């Protein structure tokens, strides 16, 4: 399917399976029930799809535009889909959590992305069997014009993407070691309540990021109960000289 104009349409139900969309425009479209790439064929509608059921080929979106496109967070599933050079321009990317098997290559993102996750690996064995792979391609994506708010990038090579060019973002490599070094700097430069509060916050991060080789940090993205002055100190300790 090439150069189809879906702009402004209201989809109550949109399921794609084994399809290819090239240079299609989804601007200002609204989706309620959406599966970008249904992974399997359902043999019998009277029973759930089994892992052993035949798979559809991956659904591909190439050079497609999603400008101000609205997705319903609770009903949007990315399934087995690959997006290549697509443009998500102020699309409603909020609470996009069902992205475990989606691939993104050389895509551009502009506007807010809120409380969403992207994955470089498929850790769930059932999902991996359904789509037929354990690795998601994720590289060359441009987030320079995006505002990332509580967005997670799991097992993704952060150096292979482009990030907002402001001092509010930083990439930590070998995250546990960097947090340990920040704790050492805190103990060398702080004392009393300041030291206790900062070390406590760093200890929480150490537990949360224990197994992460890389982590994208955003200034002020700490639990809301952490006072602003503590957040500021933690940031300066983790990203010295930023």
Short mmCIF file of C-alpha atoms in Angstrom, two decimals:
data_model
loop_
_atom_site.label_atom_id
_atom_site.label_comp_id
_atom_site.label_asym_id
_atom_site.label_seq_id
_atom_site.Cartn_x
_atom_site.Cartn_y
_atom_site.Cartn_z
CA UNK A 1 0.00 0.00 0.00
CA UNK A 2 1.71 3.20 -1.12
CA UNK A 3 0.97 6.92 -0.84
CA UNK A 4 -2.43 6.42 0.75
CA UNK A 5 -3.84 9.47 2.52
CA UNK A 6 -5.39 8.40 5.82
CA UNK A 7 -5.21 11.91 7.26
CA UNK A 8 -8.09 13.05 9.42
CA UNK A 9 -9.81 9.67 9.49
CA UNK A 10 -11.37 8.28 12.68
CA UNK A 11 -10.61 4.56 13.06
CA UNK A 12 -12.68 2.66 15.60
CA UNK A 13 -10.69 -0.46 14.69
CA UNK A 14 -7.43 -0.74 12.73
CA UNK A 15 -5.55 -4.04 12.52
CA UNK A 16 -2.62 -4.53 10.13
CA UNK A 17 -1.07 -7.95 9.52
CA UNK A 18 1.76 -8.82 7.16
CA UNK A 19 1.22 -5.49 5.38
CA UNK A 20 3.52 -2.81 3.98
CA UNK A 21 2.70 0.92 4.10
CA UNK A 22 4.96 3.22 2.08
CA UNK A 23 4.75 7.03 2.24
CA UNK A 24 1.31 6.92 3.81
CA UNK A 25 -0.03 9.94 5.69
CA UNK A 26 -1.75 9.33 9.02
CA UNK A 27 -1.78 13.02 10.04
CA UNK A 28 -4.63 14.04 12.36
CA UNK A 29 -6.04 10.51 12.26
CA UNK A 30 -7.59 9.09 15.43
CA UNK A 31 -7.27 5.44 16.41
CA UNK A 32 -9.25 3.70 19.13
CA UNK A 33 -8.48 -0.04 18.84
CA UNK A 34 -5.13 -0.30 17.05
CA UNK A 35 -2.69 -3.11 16.30
CA UNK A 36 0.16 -1.84 14.11
CA UNK A 37 1.28 -5.38 13.27
CA UNK A 38 -0.78 -8.36 14.33
CA UNK A 39 1.79 -11.14 14.77
CA UNK A 40 -0.27 -14.28 14.24
CA UNK A 41 -3.10 -15.80 12.27
CA UNK A 42 -6.10 -16.80 14.34
CA UNK A 43 -7.25 -20.19 13.09
CA UNK A 44 -10.56 -20.20 14.88
CA UNK A 45 -12.26 -17.08 16.23
CA UNK A 46 -13.89 -19.20 18.94
CA UNK A 47 -10.56 -19.66 20.73
CA UNK A 48 -7.56 -17.46 21.65
CA UNK A 49 -4.54 -17.34 19.37
CA UNK A 50 -2.02 -20.01 20.39
CA UNK A 51 1.76 -19.58 20.31
CA UNK A 52 1.93 -22.44 17.82
CA UNK A 53 -0.39 -20.70 15.33
CA UNK A 54 1.12 -19.53 12.05
CA UNK A 55 2.81 -16.10 12.07
CA UNK A 56 2.13 -13.21 9.75
CA UNK A 57 5.18 -11.50 8.19
CA UNK A 58 6.24 -8.36 10.00
CA UNK A 59 4.20 -5.27 9.09
CA UNK A 60 6.39 -2.49 7.66
CA UNK A 61 5.82 1.27 7.69
CA UNK A 62 8.27 3.17 5.47
CA UNK A 63 8.47 6.97 5.21
CA UNK A 64 5.04 7.33 6.80
CA UNK A 65 3.91 10.47 8.62
CA UNK A 66 2.11 10.47 11.97
CA UNK A 67 1.50 14.18 12.55
CA UNK A 68 -0.79 14.99 15.50
CA UNK A 69 -2.03 11.39 15.25
CA UNK A 70 -4.08 10.30 18.26
CA UNK A 71 -3.62 6.86 19.83
CA UNK A 72 -5.61 5.45 22.72
CA UNK A 73 -2.99 4.30 25.28
CA UNK A 74 -5.03 1.37 26.60
CA UNK A 75 -5.87 0.05 23.13
CA UNK A 76 -2.70 0.63 21.10
CA UNK A 77 -0.55 -2.43 20.41
CA UNK A 78 2.57 -2.26 18.29
CA UNK A 79 2.79 -6.02 17.76
CA UNK A 80 5.24 -7.15 15.09
CA UNK A 81 5.82 -3.85 13.30
CA UNK A 82 8.87 -2.07 11.90
CA UNK A 83 8.93 1.69 11.32
CA UNK A 84 11.55 2.93 8.86
CA UNK A 85 12.19 6.68 8.35
CA UNK A 86 8.77 7.53 9.76
CA UNK A 87 8.02 10.93 11.27
CA UNK A 88 6.12 11.11 14.56
CA UNK A 89 5.35 14.82 14.77
CA UNK A 90 3.43 15.72 17.93
CA UNK A 91 1.70 12.34 17.76
CA UNK A 92 -0.17 11.34 20.91
CA UNK A 93 2.58 9.09 22.32
CA UNK A 94 1.35 8.84 25.90
CA UNK A 95 1.67 5.73 28.05
CA UNK A 96 2.72 3.65 25.06
CA UNK A 97 3.62 0.50 26.98
CA UNK A 98 2.74 -2.23 24.47
CA UNK A 99 5.84 -1.69 22.34
CA UNK A 100 7.82 -4.80 23.33
CA UNK A 101 8.27 -6.12 19.77
CA UNK A 102 8.31 -2.88 17.75
CA UNK A 103 11.34 -1.83 15.69
CA UNK A 104 12.34 1.74 14.79
CA UNK A 105 14.99 2.65 12.24
CA UNK A 106 15.96 6.22 11.25
CA UNK A 107 12.67 7.66 12.52
CA UNK A 108 12.16 11.25 13.69
CA UNK A 109 10.24 12.26 16.78
CA UNK A 110 9.01 15.77 17.60
CA UNK A 111 6.91 16.93 20.52
CA UNK A 112 6.14 15.23 23.82
CA UNK A 113 6.60 11.53 24.47
CA UNK A 114 5.24 10.70 27.92
CA UNK A 115 5.59 7.61 30.11
CA UNK A 116 6.41 5.29 27.22
CA UNK A 117 8.95 2.52 26.69
CA UNK A 118 11.05 1.29 23.79
CA UNK A 119 12.80 -2.09 23.79
CA UNK A 120 15.91 -3.43 22.12
CA UNK A 121 15.29 -7.01 23.21
CA UNK A 122 12.20 -9.13 23.71
CA UNK A 123 12.58 -10.67 27.15
CA UNK A 124 9.19 -12.35 27.30
CA UNK A 125 9.59 -15.82 25.80
CA UNK A 126 5.96 -16.05 24.70
CA UNK A 127 6.15 -12.75 22.80
CA UNK A 128 9.45 -13.80 21.21
CA UNK A 129 7.87 -17.01 19.95
CA UNK A 130 4.87 -15.13 18.59
CA UNK A 131 6.98 -12.69 16.52
CA UNK A 132 9.88 -15.07 15.80
CA UNK A 133 12.79 -13.07 17.20
CA UNK A 134 14.37 -11.86 20.44
CA UNK A 135 16.07 -8.66 19.15
CA UNK A 136 14.42 -5.43 18.01
CA UNK A 137 16.27 -3.23 15.52
CA UNK A 138 16.48 0.27 17.01
CA UNK A 139 19.02 2.69 15.56
CA UNK A 140 19.46 6.02 13.81
CA UNK A 141 16.38 7.53 15.44
CA UNK A 142 16.30 11.30 15.92
CA UNK A 143 14.82 12.61 19.19
CA UNK A 144 16.41 16.08 19.00
CA UNK A 145 13.03 17.82 18.73
CA UNK A 146 11.32 15.56 21.27
CA UNK A 147 10.49 16.30 24.89
CA UNK A 148 11.04 12.97 26.67
CA UNK A 149 9.07 12.71 29.90
CA UNK A 150 9.62 9.51 31.88
CA UNK A 151 10.55 7.58 28.75
CA UNK A 152 12.46 4.30 29.04
CA UNK A 153 14.91 2.83 26.51
CA UNK A 154 15.50 -0.79 27.51
CA UNK A 155 18.53 -2.65 26.16
CA UNK A 156 18.97 -0.06 23.42
CA UNK A 157 22.27 1.36 22.18
CA UNK A 158 21.79 4.99 23.17
CA UNK A 159 24.88 6.08 21.23
CA UNK A 160 23.17 4.93 18.02
CA UNK A 161 20.39 7.55 18.39
CA UNK A 162 20.31 11.37 18.33
CA UNK A 163 19.16 13.15 21.49
CA UNK A 164 18.00 16.67 22.43
CA UNK A 165 21.01 18.97 22.40
CA UNK A 166 20.42 20.57 25.78
CA UNK A 167 22.09 20.21 29.15
CA UNK A 168 18.90 18.66 30.53
CA UNK A 169 19.79 15.25 29.07
CA UNK A 170 22.78 13.01 29.68
CA UNK A 171 23.76 9.44 28.90
CA UNK A 172 25.31 7.43 31.72
CA UNK A 173 27.50 4.55 30.59
CA UNK A 174 28.30 1.75 33.05
CA UNK A 175 25.54 3.16 35.21
CA UNK A 176 26.25 1.28 38.48
CA UNK A 177 29.89 2.46 38.44
CA UNK A 178 28.85 6.07 37.77
CA UNK A 179 26.39 5.99 40.69
CA UNK A 180 29.07 4.52 42.95
CA UNK A 181 31.44 7.34 41.93
CA UNK A 182 28.69 9.91 42.60
CA UNK A 183 28.26 8.50 46.11
CA UNK A 184 32.00 8.82 46.71
CA UNK A 185 31.92 12.47 45.58
CA UNK A 186 28.93 13.11 47.84
CA UNK A 187 30.74 11.74 50.89
CA UNK A 188 33.78 13.85 50.04
CA UNK A 189 31.89 17.12 49.61
CA UNK A 190 28.71 16.95 51.74
CA UNK A 191 27.87 16.40 55.37
CA UNK A 192 24.93 16.05 57.73
CA UNK A 193 21.38 16.03 56.35
CA UNK A 194 22.54 17.04 52.87
CA UNK A 195 24.78 13.99 52.67
CA UNK A 196 22.12 11.64 54.03
CA UNK A 197 19.42 12.81 51.61
CA UNK A 198 21.68 12.70 48.57
CA UNK A 199 23.12 9.28 49.39
CA UNK A 200 19.62 7.95 50.01
CA UNK A 201 18.47 9.15 46.58
CA UNK A 202 21.55 7.68 44.89
CA UNK A 203 20.96 4.37 46.66
CA UNK A 204 17.46 4.23 45.17
CA UNK A 205 18.89 4.87 41.70
CA UNK A 206 21.52 2.17 42.28
CA UNK A 207 18.78 -0.38 42.91
CA UNK A 208 16.61 0.74 40.00
CA UNK A 209 19.49 0.93 37.48
CA UNK A 210 21.49 -2.03 38.84
CA UNK A 211 21.61 -3.96 35.56
CA UNK A 212 21.70 -1.10 33.05
CA UNK A 213 24.78 -0.67 30.88
CA UNK A 214 23.49 2.71 29.65
CA UNK A 215 20.85 5.07 30.94
CA UNK A 216 19.37 8.23 29.48
CA UNK A 217 18.91 10.75 32.28
CA UNK A 218 16.77 13.84 32.23
CA UNK A 219 17.18 16.63 34.75
CA UNK A 220 14.41 16.76 37.35
CA UNK A 221 13.15 13.29 36.53
CA UNK A 222 13.31 11.98 40.04
CA UNK A 223 10.43 10.84 42.24
CA UNK A 224 8.34 13.92 43.16
CA UNK A 225 8.97 13.39 46.87
CA UNK A 226 12.67 14.15 46.34
CA UNK A 227 13.21 17.86 47.15
CA UNK A 228 14.39 20.09 44.31
CA UNK A 229 17.69 20.93 46.00
CA UNK A 230 18.48 17.21 46.41
CA UNK A 231 17.63 16.53 42.77
CA UNK A 232 19.96 19.33 41.75
CA UNK A 233 22.83 17.94 43.83
CA UNK A 234 22.28 14.39 42.57
CA UNK A 235 22.33 15.58 38.96
CA UNK A 236 25.58 17.52 39.48
CA UNK A 237 27.16 14.46 41.09
CA UNK A 238 26.07 12.08 38.34
CA UNK A 239 26.82 14.46 35.48
CA UNK A 240 29.76 16.54 36.70
CA UNK A 241 30.59 19.50 34.49
CA UNK A 242 27.36 19.27 32.50
#
